[in-house]
Amino acid sequence: MFICTGYAAQSSDAPLAPHSFQRRDPGPTDVEIEILYCGVCHSDLHTARGEWPGTVYPNIPGHEIVGRVRRVGAEVKAFKVGDLAGVGCMVDSCRTCSSCVEGLEQYCLVGNTGTYNAPDKHTGGVTYGGYSKAIVVDEAFVLRLPENLDLAAVAPLLCAGITTYSPMRHWKVGPGQTVGIVGLGGLGHMGVKIAHALGAKVVMFTTSESKRGDAMRLGADEVVVTRGPEAMKPWAGKLDFILDAVSADHDINAYLALLKRDGTLVQVGAPPSPLSVQVSNLIMGRRRFAGSLIGGIAETQEMLDFCGKHGITADIEMIPIDKVNEAYDRMLKSDVKYRFVIDMATLAAA
Ligand code: NAP
Ligand code: ZN
Ligand code: ZN
């Protein structure tokens, strides 16, 4: 074990603050990564502030982790000291169930091991995430990073990138399709970039008039500012696929009505309270309302390689770690352009 420093929430209403804790030394198949940057996901906020059930305190969030390998176990094959490495939302799974065997570890039937706030098989406690100086992860859950991209701006690909890439691949988004992206935050802005790179026509739905120009620059072909139902009417029945990345309660029915026959709305945003679905919106047109959780490890690697090839990174605002509470408050006001990334050099070592 070694002492590591991080930033933790001690309770649902306490701001995150420095916290020392123990990490395991790397075992035979483990990689120890010095964390250089960590993205700030809205899921970190939902968890740290106890908006979803089950947060164990102290809670150290962070699952968009990039850094350099500083120690490897004796049996590690894919990484050596000094390599760039990334860790996303999972650090383990059972590896034997039907989902794991299919490379869908996120849907592991016994539950994947989340990067934070999940039972830790090694320590018996819970896992601690990337708002910290270092992390130790089995190499099977460590990603190789493209060398040609800005490292800090790669961090958000590990959650926001894969969470938008995976459903678009599953539902075969591509040329000839019109795709709606709802909510221009961390996930939404990656969704626009990836849908555009996959060759679809992209319609961005945002509540923020101020983001109109950015949406076009990010790759949208059309932007709809969704204040009032009139704005959406021209798009009724026109969309093949919608990715909804909104973090708060909102009227899902207004979007279901925009789908073509047999179109699919995939919910990736995870508001804490239930959304109300008017079923006639599904019945009329055999439309589908679906969900999707991050992506498997092989698919995450595929997404990173895709982003390397297409020069895709997140648009980031770098922050020192002591600004993370302020970043959470800004995230709640939809004031993110378009992902906060923590510069881990600003966290004092233990
Ligand atoms: P974010 O950066 O805060 O973006 C959320 C965006 O939603 C905001 O920028 C805003 O966009 C829009 N929005 C916020 N409140 C709204 C409201 N009341 N009505 C309508 N629109 C609203 O959050 P994020 O990190 O992208 O995460 C988004 C959600 O996805 C969170 O719930 C997160 O937990 C979840 N998530 C799910 C997965 C998964 O695997 N399914 C993975 C990661 C995150 P506009 O200003 O454009 O309206
Ligand atoms: Zn996330
Ligand atoms: Zn499994």
Short mmCIF file of C-alpha atoms and ligand atoms in Angstrom, two decimals:
data_model
loop_
_atom_site.label_atom_id
_atom_site.label_comp_id
_atom_site.label_asym_id
_atom_site.label_seq_id
_atom_site.Cartn_x
_atom_site.Cartn_y
_atom_site.Cartn_z
CA MET A 1 0.00 0.00 0.00
CA PHE A 2 1.07 3.58 -0.46
CA ILE A 3 -0.37 6.89 0.65
CA CYS A 4 -2.04 8.89 -2.10
CA THR A 5 -3.55 12.37 -2.05
CA GLY A 6 -6.90 13.19 -3.57
CA TYR A 7 -9.88 15.48 -3.37
CA ALA A 8 -12.88 14.01 -1.57
CA ALA A 9 -16.41 14.84 -0.54
CA GLN A 10 -16.90 13.82 3.10
CA SER A 11 -20.70 14.13 2.89
CA SER A 12 -23.39 15.11 0.39
CA ASP A 13 -23.32 18.76 1.42
CA ALA A 14 -19.59 19.20 2.04
CA PRO A 15 -17.39 20.78 -0.62
CA LEU A 16 -14.63 18.56 -1.96
CA ALA A 17 -11.35 19.05 -0.08
CA PRO A 18 -7.88 17.44 0.14
CA HIS A 19 -7.88 13.91 1.52
CA SER A 20 -5.17 11.28 2.00
CA PHE A 21 -5.96 7.61 1.46
CA GLN A 22 -4.28 4.31 0.62
CA ARG A 23 -3.85 2.69 -2.76
CA ARG A 24 -2.62 -0.85 -3.35
CA ASP A 25 0.85 -1.39 -4.76
CA PRO A 26 0.65 -2.81 -8.28
CA GLY A 27 0.05 -6.56 -8.38
CA PRO A 28 1.40 -8.77 -11.21
CA THR A 29 -1.12 -7.52 -13.82
CA ASP A 30 -1.53 -3.96 -12.52
CA VAL A 31 -0.42 -0.66 -13.95
CA GLU A 32 0.23 2.34 -11.69
CA ILE A 33 -0.48 5.63 -13.42
CA GLU A 34 0.62 9.08 -12.34
CA ILE A 35 -2.51 11.11 -13.09
CA LEU A 36 -1.80 14.28 -15.09
CA TYR A 37 -5.36 15.36 -15.95
CA CYS A 38 -8.86 14.32 -14.96
CA GLY A 39 -12.09 15.48 -16.59
CA VAL A 40 -15.09 16.60 -14.52
CA CYS A 41 -18.24 14.67 -15.44
CA HIS A 42 -21.74 15.56 -14.26
CA SER A 43 -21.86 12.01 -12.82
CA ASP A 44 -19.09 13.09 -10.42
CA LEU A 45 -21.42 15.83 -9.16
CA HIS A 46 -24.47 13.52 -8.96
CA THR A 47 -22.37 11.07 -6.89
CA ALA A 48 -20.45 13.47 -4.65
CA ARG A 49 -23.62 15.35 -3.75
CA GLY A 50 -25.62 12.16 -3.13
CA GLU A 51 -28.14 12.86 -5.91
CA TRP A 52 -28.09 9.19 -6.90
CA PRO A 53 -28.55 6.59 -4.16
CA GLY A 54 -25.57 4.78 -2.63
CA THR A 55 -22.70 7.21 -2.29
CA VAL A 56 -20.13 6.00 0.27
CA TYR A 57 -18.16 8.83 1.90
CA PRO A 58 -15.43 9.88 1.67
CA ASN A 59 -16.07 9.92 -2.08
CA ILE A 60 -13.24 10.69 -4.52
CA PRO A 61 -14.83 11.14 -7.96
CA GLY A 62 -13.17 11.26 -11.37
CA HIS A 63 -13.38 8.79 -14.28
CA GLU A 64 -11.79 10.66 -17.18
CA ILE A 65 -8.20 9.90 -16.26
CA VAL A 66 -5.05 10.37 -18.32
CA GLY A 67 -1.46 10.14 -17.21
CA ARG A 68 1.85 8.30 -17.44
CA VAL A 69 2.68 4.80 -16.31
CA ARG A 70 5.12 4.90 -13.39
CA ARG A 71 5.15 1.27 -12.20
CA VAL A 72 4.03 -2.01 -13.77
CA GLY A 73 3.51 -5.51 -12.36
CA ALA A 74 5.76 -8.36 -13.52
CA GLU A 75 3.17 -9.86 -15.89
CA VAL A 76 2.01 -6.63 -17.56
CA LYS A 77 2.40 -6.89 -21.33
CA ALA A 78 0.73 -3.89 -22.94
CA PHE A 79 2.29 -1.04 -20.94
CA LYS A 80 5.75 -0.01 -19.80
CA VAL A 81 6.98 2.75 -17.50
CA GLY A 82 6.69 6.15 -19.20
CA ASP A 83 3.80 5.21 -21.53
CA LEU A 84 0.72 7.40 -21.76
CA ALA A 85 -2.32 5.62 -20.34
CA GLY A 86 -6.00 6.30 -19.71
CA VAL A 87 -8.68 4.99 -17.36
CA GLY A 88 -12.39 5.54 -17.88
CA CYS A 89 -15.48 4.64 -15.86
CA MET A 90 -14.61 1.03 -15.01
CA VAL A 91 -11.58 -0.60 -13.40
CA ASP A 92 -12.77 -4.23 -13.40
CA SER A 93 -15.65 -6.66 -14.06
CA CYS A 94 -16.24 -10.40 -13.59
CA ARG A 95 -14.74 -11.10 -17.06
CA THR A 96 -16.66 -14.39 -17.40
CA CYS A 97 -20.37 -13.54 -17.74
CA SER A 98 -22.03 -13.32 -21.15
CA SER A 99 -21.74 -9.51 -21.26
CA CYS A 100 -18.05 -9.53 -20.33
CA VAL A 101 -17.30 -12.28 -22.86
CA GLU A 102 -18.95 -10.13 -25.54
CA GLY A 103 -16.77 -7.15 -24.59
CA LEU A 104 -19.68 -5.37 -22.91
CA GLU A 105 -18.07 -5.15 -19.46
CA GLN A 106 -20.20 -2.10 -18.65
CA TYR A 107 -23.19 -4.47 -18.56
CA CYS A 108 -21.38 -7.15 -16.49
CA LEU A 109 -24.10 -9.33 -14.96
CA VAL A 110 -22.51 -9.15 -11.52
CA GLY A 111 -21.88 -5.44 -11.92
CA ASN A 112 -18.80 -3.74 -13.30
CA THR A 113 -16.40 -2.18 -10.81
CA GLY A 114 -16.80 1.56 -11.24
CA THR A 115 -13.68 3.69 -11.05
CA TYR A 116 -15.13 5.35 -7.95
CA ASN A 117 -17.76 4.53 -5.34
CA ALA A 118 -17.79 0.79 -6.20
CA PRO A 119 -16.86 -2.16 -3.96
CA ASP A 120 -13.07 -2.60 -4.25
CA LYS A 121 -12.13 -6.30 -4.48
CA HIS A 122 -8.58 -5.56 -3.38
CA THR A 123 -9.12 -3.39 -0.31
CA GLY A 124 -12.61 -4.41 0.78
CA GLY A 125 -13.54 -0.73 0.80
CA VAL A 126 -14.74 1.36 -2.13
CA THR A 127 -12.87 2.48 -5.21
CA TYR A 128 -11.44 6.00 -5.36
CA GLY A 129 -11.35 7.90 -8.62
CA GLY A 130 -9.19 10.24 -10.60
CA TYR A 131 -9.27 13.42 -8.53
CA SER A 132 -6.00 12.10 -7.14
CA LYS A 133 -2.28 11.86 -7.82
CA ALA A 134 -2.18 8.22 -8.93
CA ILE A 135 -4.31 5.16 -9.63
CA VAL A 136 -3.58 1.42 -9.82
CA VAL A 137 -5.63 -0.54 -12.36
CA ASP A 138 -5.44 -4.00 -13.93
CA GLU A 139 -4.00 -3.60 -17.41
CA ALA A 140 -7.13 -5.15 -18.94
CA PHE A 141 -8.96 -1.93 -18.01
CA VAL A 142 -6.23 0.53 -19.03
CA LEU A 143 -6.51 2.29 -22.40
CA ARG A 144 -3.81 3.31 -24.86
CA LEU A 145 -4.01 7.00 -25.81
CA PRO A 146 -3.45 8.59 -29.21
CA GLU A 147 -0.04 10.32 -29.23
CA ASN A 148 -1.07 13.04 -31.69
CA LEU A 149 -3.71 14.77 -29.53
CA ASP A 150 -3.52 17.28 -26.67
CA LEU A 151 -3.40 15.08 -23.58
CA ALA A 152 -5.62 17.23 -21.32
CA ALA A 153 -8.28 17.43 -24.04
CA VAL A 154 -8.17 13.63 -24.48
CA ALA A 155 -9.25 13.03 -20.85
CA PRO A 156 -12.99 13.66 -21.48
CA LEU A 157 -13.02 11.04 -24.22
CA LEU A 158 -12.76 8.40 -21.47
CA CYS A 159 -16.36 9.05 -20.39
CA ALA A 160 -18.07 11.75 -22.48
CA GLY A 161 -16.46 10.39 -25.66
CA ILE A 162 -17.33 6.72 -25.22
CA THR A 163 -20.80 7.40 -23.80
CA THR A 164 -21.78 9.19 -26.99
CA TYR A 165 -19.76 7.01 -29.41
CA SER A 166 -21.13 3.66 -28.17
CA PRO A 167 -24.87 4.25 -28.82
CA MET A 168 -24.14 5.91 -32.15
CA ARG A 169 -22.20 2.82 -33.24
CA HIS A 170 -24.81 0.45 -31.83
CA TRP A 171 -27.66 2.22 -33.69
CA LYS A 172 -25.44 2.61 -36.78
CA VAL A 173 -25.43 6.40 -37.09
CA GLY A 174 -23.90 7.39 -40.40
CA PRO A 175 -24.23 9.22 -43.72
CA GLY A 176 -27.78 9.90 -44.90
CA GLN A 177 -29.15 10.13 -41.34
CA THR A 178 -30.35 13.14 -39.40
CA VAL A 179 -29.31 12.98 -35.77
CA GLY A 180 -30.47 15.17 -32.89
CA ILE A 181 -28.22 15.87 -29.91
CA VAL A 182 -29.96 17.28 -26.84
CA GLY A 183 -28.00 19.32 -24.27
CA LEU A 184 -24.71 21.01 -25.13
CA GLY A 185 -22.60 20.07 -22.14
CA GLY A 186 -19.69 17.65 -21.80
CA LEU A 187 -21.48 14.67 -23.34
CA GLY A 188 -23.47 16.71 -25.85
CA HIS A 189 -20.46 18.48 -27.34
CA MET A 190 -18.69 15.14 -27.85
CA GLY A 191 -21.92 13.80 -29.35
CA VAL A 192 -21.97 16.59 -31.94
CA LYS A 193 -18.35 16.05 -32.90
CA ILE A 194 -18.67 12.27 -33.17
CA ALA A 195 -22.01 12.30 -35.05
CA HIS A 196 -20.50 14.78 -37.51
CA ALA A 197 -17.38 12.64 -37.93
CA LEU A 198 -19.58 9.58 -38.56
CA GLY A 199 -21.11 11.47 -41.49
CA ALA A 200 -24.59 12.25 -40.13
CA LYS A 201 -26.45 15.54 -40.45
CA VAL A 202 -26.51 16.95 -36.90
CA VAL A 203 -29.24 19.04 -35.28
CA MET A 204 -28.27 20.47 -31.88
CA PHE A 205 -31.00 21.14 -29.33
CA THR A 206 -29.93 23.53 -26.58
CA THR A 207 -31.67 25.62 -23.95
CA SER A 208 -28.83 28.16 -24.16
CA GLU A 209 -29.08 30.82 -26.87
CA SER A 210 -25.46 31.72 -26.09
CA LYS A 211 -24.25 28.30 -27.32
CA ARG A 212 -25.72 28.65 -30.85
CA GLY A 213 -22.47 29.71 -32.51
CA ASP A 214 -20.39 27.14 -30.66
CA ALA A 215 -22.74 24.33 -31.70
CA MET A 216 -22.18 25.18 -35.37
CA ARG A 217 -18.42 25.39 -34.85
CA LEU A 218 -18.44 21.99 -33.11
CA GLY A 219 -20.07 20.37 -36.14
CA ALA A 220 -23.83 20.92 -35.97
CA ASP A 221 -25.62 21.62 -39.25
CA GLU A 222 -28.64 23.17 -37.51
CA VAL A 223 -29.19 24.56 -34.02
CA VAL A 224 -32.56 24.72 -32.26
CA VAL A 225 -32.85 26.82 -29.11
CA THR A 226 -35.57 24.96 -27.22
CA ARG A 227 -37.24 27.74 -25.30
CA GLY A 228 -40.91 27.04 -26.09
CA PRO A 229 -42.52 24.27 -28.20
CA GLU A 230 -42.72 26.37 -31.40
CA ALA A 231 -38.97 26.09 -31.94
CA MET A 232 -39.11 22.31 -32.22
CA LYS A 233 -42.14 22.03 -34.55
CA PRO A 234 -40.23 22.19 -37.86
CA TRP A 235 -38.38 19.02 -36.81
CA ALA A 236 -41.45 16.87 -36.01
CA GLY A 237 -40.99 13.39 -37.54
CA LYS A 238 -37.66 14.32 -39.15
CA LEU A 239 -34.97 12.67 -37.03
CA ASP A 240 -33.60 9.13 -37.37
CA PHE A 241 -31.87 9.11 -34.00
CA ILE A 242 -31.69 11.35 -30.94
CA LEU A 243 -29.05 11.30 -28.21
CA ASP A 244 -30.36 12.98 -25.06
CA ALA A 245 -27.53 14.09 -22.74
CA VAL A 246 -29.51 16.30 -20.36
CA SER A 247 -28.62 15.97 -16.68
CA ALA A 248 -31.87 17.39 -15.21
CA ASP A 249 -35.61 16.82 -15.48
CA HIS A 250 -37.00 17.87 -18.88
CA ASP A 251 -39.86 17.10 -21.26
CA ILE A 252 -38.82 13.98 -23.13
CA ASN A 253 -42.07 13.88 -25.13
CA ALA A 254 -41.18 16.98 -27.07
CA TYR A 255 -38.17 15.05 -28.43
CA LEU A 256 -39.88 11.69 -29.01
CA ALA A 257 -42.26 13.53 -31.35
CA LEU A 258 -39.29 14.53 -33.53
CA LEU A 259 -38.40 10.93 -34.43
CA LYS A 260 -39.26 9.36 -37.76
CA ARG A 261 -41.09 6.02 -37.85
CA ASP A 262 -38.85 3.41 -36.18
CA GLY A 263 -36.51 6.12 -34.92
CA THR A 264 -34.73 5.76 -31.58
CA LEU A 265 -34.17 8.22 -28.76
CA VAL A 266 -31.30 7.09 -26.57
CA GLN A 267 -31.16 8.57 -23.10
CA VAL A 268 -27.61 8.89 -21.80
CA GLY A 269 -28.23 11.83 -19.46
CA ALA A 270 -29.24 10.45 -16.07
CA PRO A 271 -31.52 12.89 -14.22
CA PRO A 272 -32.04 11.79 -10.61
CA SER A 273 -35.86 11.74 -10.88
CA PRO A 274 -37.98 9.70 -13.35
CA LEU A 275 -38.87 11.11 -16.76
CA SER A 276 -42.50 10.88 -17.81
CA VAL A 277 -43.13 9.25 -21.21
CA GLN A 278 -46.37 9.86 -23.10
CA VAL A 279 -46.70 6.40 -24.67
CA SER A 280 -48.67 7.59 -27.69
CA ASN A 281 -45.39 9.14 -28.80
CA LEU A 282 -43.93 5.63 -28.96
CA ILE A 283 -47.01 3.86 -30.35
CA MET A 284 -47.48 6.34 -33.17
CA GLY A 285 -44.54 5.53 -35.40
CA ARG A 286 -43.18 2.47 -33.56
CA ARG A 287 -40.58 4.71 -32.00
CA ARG A 288 -38.10 3.48 -29.42
CA PHE A 289 -36.95 5.04 -26.16
CA ALA A 290 -33.68 3.43 -25.07
CA GLY A 291 -30.75 3.92 -22.72
CA SER A 292 -27.03 3.31 -22.99
CA LEU A 293 -24.21 3.05 -20.45
CA ILE A 294 -20.66 4.19 -21.36
CA GLY A 295 -19.02 1.50 -23.56
CA GLY A 296 -16.91 -1.66 -23.26
CA ILE A 297 -13.12 -1.60 -23.06
CA ALA A 298 -12.51 -2.73 -26.66
CA GLU A 299 -15.03 -0.18 -27.92
CA THR A 300 -13.43 2.54 -25.78
CA GLN A 301 -10.10 1.73 -27.42
CA GLU A 302 -11.79 1.82 -30.84
CA MET A 303 -13.24 5.26 -29.97
CA LEU A 304 -9.83 6.59 -28.86
CA ASP A 305 -8.26 5.35 -32.09
CA PHE A 306 -11.16 6.89 -34.08
CA CYS A 307 -10.61 10.23 -32.31
CA GLY A 308 -6.87 10.01 -32.97
CA LYS A 309 -7.54 9.43 -36.67
CA HIS A 310 -10.10 12.23 -36.95
CA GLY A 311 -8.27 14.69 -34.66
CA ILE A 312 -11.20 14.78 -32.20
CA THR A 313 -10.71 16.01 -28.63
CA ALA A 314 -12.92 17.79 -26.10
CA ASP A 315 -13.13 21.57 -25.86
CA ILE A 316 -11.87 22.09 -22.34
CA GLU A 317 -11.52 24.66 -19.62
CA MET A 318 -8.56 23.70 -17.47
CA ILE A 319 -8.94 24.31 -13.75
CA PRO A 320 -6.75 23.91 -10.67
CA ILE A 321 -8.19 21.32 -8.31
CA ASP A 322 -9.23 23.88 -5.71
CA LYS A 323 -11.74 25.26 -8.25
CA VAL A 324 -13.63 21.98 -8.58
CA ASN A 325 -16.49 23.01 -6.27
CA GLU A 326 -16.96 26.19 -8.28
CA ALA A 327 -16.89 24.08 -11.45
CA TYR A 328 -19.73 21.94 -10.04
CA ASP A 329 -21.81 25.07 -9.37
CA ARG A 330 -21.16 26.31 -12.89
CA MET A 331 -22.10 22.92 -14.32
CA LEU A 332 -25.50 23.23 -12.62
CA LYS A 333 -26.02 26.54 -14.43
CA SER A 334 -25.15 24.90 -17.80
CA ASP A 335 -22.07 27.15 -17.78
CA VAL A 336 -19.50 24.69 -19.12
CA LYS A 337 -17.58 25.17 -22.36
CA TYR A 338 -17.53 22.26 -22.70
CA ARG A 339 -15.67 20.15 -20.18
CA PHE A 340 -13.74 21.13 -17.08
CA VAL A 341 -10.44 19.28 -16.80
CA ILE A 342 -8.41 19.32 -13.59
CA ASP A 343 -4.68 19.93 -13.91
CA MET A 344 -3.46 17.44 -11.33
CA ALA A 345 -0.13 19.26 -10.94
CA THR A 346 -2.14 21.72 -8.81
CA LEU A 347 -2.82 19.02 -6.19
CA ALA A 348 -0.11 18.95 -3.51
CA ALA A 349 1.47 15.52 -2.99
CA ALA A 350 1.09 13.64 0.31
P1 NAP B 1 -23.14 18.74 -18.32
O1 NAP B 1 -21.81 19.03 -18.92
O2 NAP B 1 -23.55 19.43 -17.08
O3 NAP B 1 -24.23 18.99 -19.49
C1 NAP B 1 -25.61 18.85 -19.29
C2 NAP B 1 -26.32 19.79 -20.28
O4 NAP B 1 -27.72 19.51 -20.20
C3 NAP B 1 -26.21 21.25 -19.94
O5 NAP B 1 -25.04 21.87 -20.41
C4 NAP B 1 -27.44 21.84 -20.63
O6 NAP B 1 -27.21 22.02 -22.03
C5 NAP B 1 -28.45 20.71 -20.48
N1 NAP B 1 -29.35 20.98 -19.34
C6 NAP B 1 -29.03 21.09 -18.04
N2 NAP B 1 -30.11 21.30 -17.28
C7 NAP B 1 -31.15 21.30 -18.13
C8 NAP B 1 -32.54 21.43 -17.97
N3 NAP B 1 -33.09 21.65 -16.75
N4 NAP B 1 -33.35 21.37 -19.07
C9 NAP B 1 -32.81 21.17 -20.28
N5 NAP B 1 -31.47 21.06 -20.50
C10 NAP B 1 -30.67 21.11 -19.43
O7 NAP B 1 -23.28 17.18 -17.98
P2 NAP B 1 -22.53 15.90 -18.66
O8 NAP B 1 -21.29 15.63 -17.92
O9 NAP B 1 -22.53 16.07 -20.11
O10 NAP B 1 -23.54 14.74 -18.22
C11 NAP B 1 -24.88 14.75 -18.69
C12 NAP B 1 -25.66 13.64 -18.03
O11 NAP B 1 -25.19 12.38 -18.51
C13 NAP B 1 -25.51 13.56 -16.50
O12 NAP B 1 -26.77 13.22 -15.95
C14 NAP B 1 -24.52 12.44 -16.31
O13 NAP B 1 -24.62 11.81 -15.06
C15 NAP B 1 -24.93 11.52 -17.42
N6 NAP B 1 -23.93 10.55 -17.83
C16 NAP B 1 -24.37 9.34 -18.25
C17 NAP B 1 -23.48 8.40 -18.73
C18 NAP B 1 -23.97 7.09 -19.27
O14 NAP B 1 -23.19 6.14 -19.37
N7 NAP B 1 -25.23 6.98 -19.65
C19 NAP B 1 -22.11 8.68 -18.74
C20 NAP B 1 -21.69 9.93 -18.32
C21 NAP B 1 -22.60 10.87 -17.87
P3 NAP B 1 -27.82 23.29 -22.83
O15 NAP B 1 -27.24 24.51 -22.18
O16 NAP B 1 -27.35 23.06 -24.22
O17 NAP B 1 -29.30 23.19 -22.71
ZN ZN B 2 -18.85 10.34 -16.64
ZN ZN B 3 -19.24 -9.92 -16.14
#
